[in-house]
Short mmCIF file of N, CA and C in Angstrom, two decimals:
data_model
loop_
_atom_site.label_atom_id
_atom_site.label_comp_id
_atom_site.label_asym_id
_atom_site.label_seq_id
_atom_site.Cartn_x
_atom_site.Cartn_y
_atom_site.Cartn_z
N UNK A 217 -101.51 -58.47 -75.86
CA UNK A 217 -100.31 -59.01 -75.25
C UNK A 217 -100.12 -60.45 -75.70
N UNK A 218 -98.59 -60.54 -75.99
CA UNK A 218 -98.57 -62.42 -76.31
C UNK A 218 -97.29 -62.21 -75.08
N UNK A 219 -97.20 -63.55 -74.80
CA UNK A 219 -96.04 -64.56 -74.14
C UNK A 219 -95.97 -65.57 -74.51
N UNK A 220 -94.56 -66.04 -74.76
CA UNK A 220 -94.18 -67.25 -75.52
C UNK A 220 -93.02 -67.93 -74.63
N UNK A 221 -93.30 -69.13 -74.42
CA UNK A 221 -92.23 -69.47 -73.75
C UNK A 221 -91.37 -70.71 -74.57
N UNK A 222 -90.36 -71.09 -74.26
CA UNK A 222 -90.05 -72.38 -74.71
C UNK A 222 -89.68 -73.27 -73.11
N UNK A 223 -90.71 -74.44 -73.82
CA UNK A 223 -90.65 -75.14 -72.27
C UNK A 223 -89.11 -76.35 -72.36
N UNK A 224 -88.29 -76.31 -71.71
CA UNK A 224 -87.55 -77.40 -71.64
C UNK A 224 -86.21 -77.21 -71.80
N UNK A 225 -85.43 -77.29 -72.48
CA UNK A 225 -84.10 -76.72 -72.95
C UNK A 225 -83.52 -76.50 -74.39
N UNK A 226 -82.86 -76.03 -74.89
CA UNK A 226 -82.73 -75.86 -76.47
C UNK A 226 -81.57 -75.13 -76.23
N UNK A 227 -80.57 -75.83 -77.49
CA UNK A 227 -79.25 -75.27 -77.55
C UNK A 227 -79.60 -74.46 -79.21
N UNK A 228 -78.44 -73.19 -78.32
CA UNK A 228 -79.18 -72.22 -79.79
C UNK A 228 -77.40 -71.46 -80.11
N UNK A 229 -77.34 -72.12 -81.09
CA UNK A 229 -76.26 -72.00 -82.02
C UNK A 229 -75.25 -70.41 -82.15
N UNK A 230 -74.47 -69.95 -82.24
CA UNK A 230 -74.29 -68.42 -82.36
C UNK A 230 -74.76 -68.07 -83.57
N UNK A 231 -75.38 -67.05 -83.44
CA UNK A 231 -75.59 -66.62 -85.03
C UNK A 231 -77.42 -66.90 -85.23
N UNK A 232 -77.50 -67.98 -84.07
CA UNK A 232 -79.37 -68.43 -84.53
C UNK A 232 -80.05 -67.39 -83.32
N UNK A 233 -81.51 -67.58 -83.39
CA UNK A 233 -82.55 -67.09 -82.40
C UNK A 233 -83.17 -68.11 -81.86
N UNK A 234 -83.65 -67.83 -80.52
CA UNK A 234 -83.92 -68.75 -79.80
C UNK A 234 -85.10 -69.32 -80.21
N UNK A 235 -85.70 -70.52 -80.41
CA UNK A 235 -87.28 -70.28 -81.04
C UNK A 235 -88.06 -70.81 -79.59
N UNK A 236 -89.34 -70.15 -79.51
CA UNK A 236 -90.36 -69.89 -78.45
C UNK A 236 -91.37 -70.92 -79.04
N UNK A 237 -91.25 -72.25 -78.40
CA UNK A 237 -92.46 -73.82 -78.70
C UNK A 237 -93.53 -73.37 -78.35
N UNK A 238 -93.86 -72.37 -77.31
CA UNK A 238 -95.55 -72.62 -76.82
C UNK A 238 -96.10 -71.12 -77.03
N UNK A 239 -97.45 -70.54 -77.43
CA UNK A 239 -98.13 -69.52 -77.04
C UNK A 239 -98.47 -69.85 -75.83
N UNK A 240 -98.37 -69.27 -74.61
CA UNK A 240 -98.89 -68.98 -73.50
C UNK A 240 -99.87 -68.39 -73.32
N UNK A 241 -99.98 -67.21 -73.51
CA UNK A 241 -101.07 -66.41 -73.87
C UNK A 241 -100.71 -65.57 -75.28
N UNK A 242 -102.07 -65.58 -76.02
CA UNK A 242 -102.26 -64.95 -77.36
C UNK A 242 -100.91 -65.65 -78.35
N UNK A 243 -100.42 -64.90 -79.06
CA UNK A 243 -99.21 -64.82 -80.41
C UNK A 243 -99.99 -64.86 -81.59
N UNK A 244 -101.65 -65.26 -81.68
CA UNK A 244 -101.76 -64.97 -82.76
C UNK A 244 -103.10 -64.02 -82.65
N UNK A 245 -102.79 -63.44 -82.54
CA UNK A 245 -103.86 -61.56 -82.09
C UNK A 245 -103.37 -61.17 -82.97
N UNK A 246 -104.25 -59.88 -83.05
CA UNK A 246 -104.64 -58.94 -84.04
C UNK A 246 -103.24 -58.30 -84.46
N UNK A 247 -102.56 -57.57 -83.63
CA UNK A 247 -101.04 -56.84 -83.91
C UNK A 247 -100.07 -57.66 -83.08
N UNK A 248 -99.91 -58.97 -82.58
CA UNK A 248 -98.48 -59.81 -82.61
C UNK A 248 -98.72 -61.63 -82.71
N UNK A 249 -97.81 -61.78 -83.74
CA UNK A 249 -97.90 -62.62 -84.24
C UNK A 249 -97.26 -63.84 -84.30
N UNK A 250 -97.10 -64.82 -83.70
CA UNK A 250 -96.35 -66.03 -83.71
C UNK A 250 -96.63 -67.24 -83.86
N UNK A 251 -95.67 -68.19 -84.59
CA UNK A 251 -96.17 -69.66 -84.95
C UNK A 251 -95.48 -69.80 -83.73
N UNK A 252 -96.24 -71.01 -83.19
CA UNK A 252 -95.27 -71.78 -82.30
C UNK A 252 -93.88 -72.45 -82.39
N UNK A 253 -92.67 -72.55 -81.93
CA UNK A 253 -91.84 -73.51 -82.78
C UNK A 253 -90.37 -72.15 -83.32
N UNK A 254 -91.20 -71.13 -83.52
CA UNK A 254 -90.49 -70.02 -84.60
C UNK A 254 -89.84 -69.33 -83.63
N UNK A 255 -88.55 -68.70 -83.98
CA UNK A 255 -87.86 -67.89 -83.28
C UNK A 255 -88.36 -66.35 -83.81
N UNK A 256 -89.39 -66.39 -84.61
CA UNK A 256 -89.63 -64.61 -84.68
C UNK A 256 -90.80 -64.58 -84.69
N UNK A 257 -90.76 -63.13 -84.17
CA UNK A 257 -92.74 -62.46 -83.89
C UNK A 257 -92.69 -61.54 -84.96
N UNK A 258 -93.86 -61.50 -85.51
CA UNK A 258 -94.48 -60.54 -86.35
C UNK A 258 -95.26 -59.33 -85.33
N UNK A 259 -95.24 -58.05 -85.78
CA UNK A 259 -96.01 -57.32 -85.09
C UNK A 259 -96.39 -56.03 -86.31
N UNK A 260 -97.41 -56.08 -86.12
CA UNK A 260 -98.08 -54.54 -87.27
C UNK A 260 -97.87 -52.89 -86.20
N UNK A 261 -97.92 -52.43 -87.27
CA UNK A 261 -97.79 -50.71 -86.43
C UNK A 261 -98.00 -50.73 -85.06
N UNK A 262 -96.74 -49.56 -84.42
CA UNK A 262 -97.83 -49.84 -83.00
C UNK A 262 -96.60 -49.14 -82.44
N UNK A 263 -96.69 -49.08 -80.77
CA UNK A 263 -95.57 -49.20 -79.78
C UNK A 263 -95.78 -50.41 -79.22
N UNK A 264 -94.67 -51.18 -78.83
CA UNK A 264 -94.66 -52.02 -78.05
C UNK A 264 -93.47 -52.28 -76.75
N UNK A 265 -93.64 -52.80 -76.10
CA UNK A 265 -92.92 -53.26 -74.73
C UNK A 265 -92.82 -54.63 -74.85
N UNK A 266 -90.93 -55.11 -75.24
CA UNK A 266 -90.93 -56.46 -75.55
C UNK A 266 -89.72 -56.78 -74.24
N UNK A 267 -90.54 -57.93 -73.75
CA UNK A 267 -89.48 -58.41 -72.12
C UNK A 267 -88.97 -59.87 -72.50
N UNK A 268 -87.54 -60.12 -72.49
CA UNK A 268 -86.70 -61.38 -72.68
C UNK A 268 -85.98 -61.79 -71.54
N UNK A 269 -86.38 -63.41 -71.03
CA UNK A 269 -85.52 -63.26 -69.85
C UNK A 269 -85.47 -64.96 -69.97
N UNK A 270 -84.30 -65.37 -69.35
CA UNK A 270 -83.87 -66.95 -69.56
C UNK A 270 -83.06 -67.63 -68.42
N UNK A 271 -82.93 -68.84 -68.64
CA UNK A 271 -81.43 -69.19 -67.82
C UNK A 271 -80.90 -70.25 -69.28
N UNK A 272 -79.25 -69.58 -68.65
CA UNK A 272 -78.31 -70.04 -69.92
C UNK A 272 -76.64 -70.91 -68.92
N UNK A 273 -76.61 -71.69 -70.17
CA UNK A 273 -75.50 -72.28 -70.07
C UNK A 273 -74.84 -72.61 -70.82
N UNK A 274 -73.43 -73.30 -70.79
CA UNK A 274 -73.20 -73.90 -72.17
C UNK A 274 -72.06 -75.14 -71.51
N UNK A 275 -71.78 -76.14 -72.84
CA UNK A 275 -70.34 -77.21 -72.56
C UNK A 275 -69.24 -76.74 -72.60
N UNK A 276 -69.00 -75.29 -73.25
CA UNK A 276 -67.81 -75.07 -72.98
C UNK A 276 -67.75 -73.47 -72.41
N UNK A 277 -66.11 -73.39 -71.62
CA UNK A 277 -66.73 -71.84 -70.83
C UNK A 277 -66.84 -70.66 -71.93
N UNK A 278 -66.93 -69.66 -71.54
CA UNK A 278 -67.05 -68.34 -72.98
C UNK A 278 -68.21 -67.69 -72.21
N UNK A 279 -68.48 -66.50 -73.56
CA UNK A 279 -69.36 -65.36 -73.01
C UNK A 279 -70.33 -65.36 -73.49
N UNK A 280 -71.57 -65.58 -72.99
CA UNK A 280 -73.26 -65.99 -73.59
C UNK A 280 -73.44 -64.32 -73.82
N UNK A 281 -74.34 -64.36 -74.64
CA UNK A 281 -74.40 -62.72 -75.27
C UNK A 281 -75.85 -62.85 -76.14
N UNK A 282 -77.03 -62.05 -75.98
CA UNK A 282 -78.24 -62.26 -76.51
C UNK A 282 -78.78 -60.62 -76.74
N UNK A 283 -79.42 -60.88 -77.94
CA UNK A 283 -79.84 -59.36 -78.00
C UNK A 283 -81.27 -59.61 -78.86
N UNK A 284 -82.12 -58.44 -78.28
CA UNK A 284 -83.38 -58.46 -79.03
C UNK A 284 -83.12 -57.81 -80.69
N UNK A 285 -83.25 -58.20 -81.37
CA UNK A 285 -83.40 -57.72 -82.92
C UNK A 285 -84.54 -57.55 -83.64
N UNK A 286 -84.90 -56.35 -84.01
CA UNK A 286 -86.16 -55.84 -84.76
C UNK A 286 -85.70 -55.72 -86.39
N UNK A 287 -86.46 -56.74 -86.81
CA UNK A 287 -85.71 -56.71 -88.59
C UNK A 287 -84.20 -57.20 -88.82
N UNK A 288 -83.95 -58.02 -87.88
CA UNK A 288 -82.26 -58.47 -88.09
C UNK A 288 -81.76 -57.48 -87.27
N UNK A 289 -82.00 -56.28 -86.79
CA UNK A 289 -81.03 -54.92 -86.34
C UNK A 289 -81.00 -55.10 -84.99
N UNK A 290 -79.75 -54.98 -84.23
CA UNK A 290 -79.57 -55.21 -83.25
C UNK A 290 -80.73 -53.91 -82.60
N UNK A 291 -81.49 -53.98 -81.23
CA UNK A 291 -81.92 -52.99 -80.57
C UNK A 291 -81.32 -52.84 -79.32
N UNK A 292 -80.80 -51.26 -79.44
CA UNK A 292 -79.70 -50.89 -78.54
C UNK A 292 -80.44 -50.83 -77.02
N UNK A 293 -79.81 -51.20 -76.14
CA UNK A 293 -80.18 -51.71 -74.81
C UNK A 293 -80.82 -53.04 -74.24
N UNK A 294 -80.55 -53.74 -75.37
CA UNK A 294 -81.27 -55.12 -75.32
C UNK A 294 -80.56 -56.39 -75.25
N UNK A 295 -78.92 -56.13 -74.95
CA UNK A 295 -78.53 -57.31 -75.06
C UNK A 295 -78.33 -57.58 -73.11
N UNK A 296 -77.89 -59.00 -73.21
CA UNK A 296 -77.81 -60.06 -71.71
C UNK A 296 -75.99 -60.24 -72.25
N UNK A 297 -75.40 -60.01 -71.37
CA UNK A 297 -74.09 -60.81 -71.31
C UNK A 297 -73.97 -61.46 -70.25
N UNK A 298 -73.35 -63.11 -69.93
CA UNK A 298 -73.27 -63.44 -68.82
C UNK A 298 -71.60 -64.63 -69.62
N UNK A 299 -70.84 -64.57 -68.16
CA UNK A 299 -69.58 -65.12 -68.79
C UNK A 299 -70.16 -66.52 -67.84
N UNK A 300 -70.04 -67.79 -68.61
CA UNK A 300 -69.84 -68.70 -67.60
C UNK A 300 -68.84 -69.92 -68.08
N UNK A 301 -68.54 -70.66 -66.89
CA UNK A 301 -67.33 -71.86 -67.01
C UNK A 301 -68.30 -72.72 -67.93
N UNK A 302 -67.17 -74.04 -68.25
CA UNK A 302 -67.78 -74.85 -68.80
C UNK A 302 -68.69 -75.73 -67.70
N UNK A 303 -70.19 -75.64 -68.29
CA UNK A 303 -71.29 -76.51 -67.21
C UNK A 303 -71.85 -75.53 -66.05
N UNK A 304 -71.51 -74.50 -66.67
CA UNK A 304 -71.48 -73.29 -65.57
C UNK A 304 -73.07 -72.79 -65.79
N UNK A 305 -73.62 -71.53 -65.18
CA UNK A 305 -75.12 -71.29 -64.99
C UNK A 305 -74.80 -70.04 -65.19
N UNK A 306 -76.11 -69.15 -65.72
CA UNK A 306 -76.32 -67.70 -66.09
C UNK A 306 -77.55 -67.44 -66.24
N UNK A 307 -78.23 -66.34 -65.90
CA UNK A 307 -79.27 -66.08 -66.39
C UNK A 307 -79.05 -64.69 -66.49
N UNK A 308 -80.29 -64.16 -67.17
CA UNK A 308 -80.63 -62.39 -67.20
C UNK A 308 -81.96 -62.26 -68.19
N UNK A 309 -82.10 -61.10 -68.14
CA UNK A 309 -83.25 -60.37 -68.26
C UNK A 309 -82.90 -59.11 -69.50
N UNK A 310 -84.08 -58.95 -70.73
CA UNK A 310 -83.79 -57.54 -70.72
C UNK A 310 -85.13 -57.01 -71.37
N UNK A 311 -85.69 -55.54 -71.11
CA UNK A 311 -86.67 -54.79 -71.92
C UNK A 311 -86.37 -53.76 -72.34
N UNK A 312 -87.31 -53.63 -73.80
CA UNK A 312 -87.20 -52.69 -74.41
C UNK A 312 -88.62 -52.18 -74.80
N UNK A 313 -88.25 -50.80 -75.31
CA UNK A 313 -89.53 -50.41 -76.33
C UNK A 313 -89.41 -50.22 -77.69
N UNK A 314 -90.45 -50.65 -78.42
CA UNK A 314 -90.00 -50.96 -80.23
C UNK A 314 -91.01 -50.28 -80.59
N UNK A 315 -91.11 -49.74 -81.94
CA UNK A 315 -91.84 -48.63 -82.45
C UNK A 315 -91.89 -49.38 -83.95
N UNK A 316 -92.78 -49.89 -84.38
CA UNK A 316 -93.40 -50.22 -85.47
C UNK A 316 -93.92 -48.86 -86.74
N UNK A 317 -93.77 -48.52 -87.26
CA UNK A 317 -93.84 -47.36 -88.42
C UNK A 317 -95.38 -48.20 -89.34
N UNK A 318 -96.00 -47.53 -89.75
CA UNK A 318 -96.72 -47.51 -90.98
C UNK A 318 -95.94 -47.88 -92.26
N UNK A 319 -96.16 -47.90 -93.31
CA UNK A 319 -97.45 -49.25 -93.70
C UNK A 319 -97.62 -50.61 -93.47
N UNK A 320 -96.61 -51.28 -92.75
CA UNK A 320 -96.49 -52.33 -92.81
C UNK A 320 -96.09 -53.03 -91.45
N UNK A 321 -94.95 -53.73 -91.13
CA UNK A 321 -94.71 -54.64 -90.06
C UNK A 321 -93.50 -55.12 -89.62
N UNK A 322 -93.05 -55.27 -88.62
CA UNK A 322 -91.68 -55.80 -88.29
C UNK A 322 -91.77 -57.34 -87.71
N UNK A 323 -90.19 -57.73 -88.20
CA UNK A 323 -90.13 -58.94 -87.22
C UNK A 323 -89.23 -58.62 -86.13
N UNK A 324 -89.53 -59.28 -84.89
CA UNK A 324 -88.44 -59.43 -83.51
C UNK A 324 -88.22 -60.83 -83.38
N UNK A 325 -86.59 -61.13 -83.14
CA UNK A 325 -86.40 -62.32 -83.00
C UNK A 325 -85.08 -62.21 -81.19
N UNK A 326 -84.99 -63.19 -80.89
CA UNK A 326 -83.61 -63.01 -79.51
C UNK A 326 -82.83 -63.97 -80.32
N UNK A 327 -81.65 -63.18 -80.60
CA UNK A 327 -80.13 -63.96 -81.29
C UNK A 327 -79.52 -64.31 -80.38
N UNK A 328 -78.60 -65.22 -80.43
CA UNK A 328 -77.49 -65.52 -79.42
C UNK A 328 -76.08 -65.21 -79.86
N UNK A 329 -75.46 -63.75 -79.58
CA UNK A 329 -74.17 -63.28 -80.09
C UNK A 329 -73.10 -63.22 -80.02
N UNK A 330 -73.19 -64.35 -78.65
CA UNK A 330 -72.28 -64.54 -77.93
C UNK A 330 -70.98 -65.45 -78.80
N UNK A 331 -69.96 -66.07 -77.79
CA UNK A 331 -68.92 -66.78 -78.43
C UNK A 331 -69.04 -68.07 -78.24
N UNK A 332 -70.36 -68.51 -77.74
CA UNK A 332 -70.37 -70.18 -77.31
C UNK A 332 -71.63 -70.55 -77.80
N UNK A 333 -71.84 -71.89 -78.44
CA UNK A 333 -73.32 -72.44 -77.99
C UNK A 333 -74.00 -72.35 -76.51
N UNK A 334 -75.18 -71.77 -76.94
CA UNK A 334 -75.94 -71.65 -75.66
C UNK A 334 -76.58 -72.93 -75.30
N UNK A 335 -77.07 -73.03 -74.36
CA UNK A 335 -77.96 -73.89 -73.83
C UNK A 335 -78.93 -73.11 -72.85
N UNK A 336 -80.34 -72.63 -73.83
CA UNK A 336 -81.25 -72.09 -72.77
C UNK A 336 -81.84 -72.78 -72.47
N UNK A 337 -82.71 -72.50 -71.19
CA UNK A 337 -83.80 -73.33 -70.36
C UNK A 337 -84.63 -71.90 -70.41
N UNK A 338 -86.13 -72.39 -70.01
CA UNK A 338 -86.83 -71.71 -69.62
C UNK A 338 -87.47 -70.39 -70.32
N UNK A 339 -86.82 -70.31 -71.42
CA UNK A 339 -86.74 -68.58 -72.27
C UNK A 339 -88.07 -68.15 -71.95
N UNK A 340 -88.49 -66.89 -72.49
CA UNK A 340 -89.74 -66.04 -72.03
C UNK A 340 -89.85 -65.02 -73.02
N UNK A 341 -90.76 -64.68 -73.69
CA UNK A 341 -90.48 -63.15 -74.57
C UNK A 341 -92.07 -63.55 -74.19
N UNK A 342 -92.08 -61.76 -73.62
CA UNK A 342 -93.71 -60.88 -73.37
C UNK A 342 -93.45 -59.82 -74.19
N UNK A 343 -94.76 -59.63 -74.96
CA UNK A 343 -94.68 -58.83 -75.89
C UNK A 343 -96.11 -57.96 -75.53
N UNK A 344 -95.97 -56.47 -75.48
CA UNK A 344 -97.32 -56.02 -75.09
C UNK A 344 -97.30 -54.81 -75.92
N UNK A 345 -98.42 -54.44 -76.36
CA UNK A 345 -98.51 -53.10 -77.15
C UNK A 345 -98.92 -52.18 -76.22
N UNK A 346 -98.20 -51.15 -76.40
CA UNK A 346 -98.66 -49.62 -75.28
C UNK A 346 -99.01 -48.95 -75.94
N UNK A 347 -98.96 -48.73 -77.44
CA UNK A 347 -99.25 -47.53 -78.25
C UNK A 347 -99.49 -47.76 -79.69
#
């Protein structure tokens, strides 16, 4: 299992991923992999159970929109939409399960797809292998 958090606040651009400053526990174990600082995890073969959850805002109002991506590809059931005013507050949550294939490895990153600069606080990605 890794957890990565980013401690403090970070505005994350449309189009970018959020990047996760601290290992909390693990990121650099055997099958998941993270620099600190980086908005993507490495993970080798496997099943895994990946949990994203934040509080968001932004300066201007619009629709915050985040989705987990395995290899750039959006993963279906994984996005957060939250509409807020300008200076306004949002949070949410989302999990999935990701399936890593042989021979090799994927990356997971959380994009922000929304129509505004975000401003997260607090972000979180738990990453655990079940299989």
């Amino acid at each position: 299992m890794a957890d990565m958090v980013s401690l403090g606040t970070q505005t994350v651009n449309v189009g970018d991923n959020v990047a996760f400053t601290t290992n909390r526990i693990g990121g650099n174990c055997q099958n998941i992999r993270h620099e600190p600082g980086s908005g993507r995890v490495t993970l080798l073969p496997g099943l895994y159970r990946v949990g994203f959850n934040g509080n968001f805002s932004a300066v201007a109002a619009g629709t915050l929109a985040f989705e987990i991506r395995q290899d750039g590809d959006s993963i279906p059931g994984s996005k957060i939409i939250t509409t807020v005013t300008a200076a306004g507050y949002g949070n949410g949550s989302s999990t999935v399960e990701v399936r890593v294939n042989r021979p090799c490895c994927s990356t997971l990153s959380v994009r922000n797809i929304g129509t505004v600069a975000a401003i997260v606080s607090d972000a979180n990605l738990v990453v655990s292998r079940i299989g």
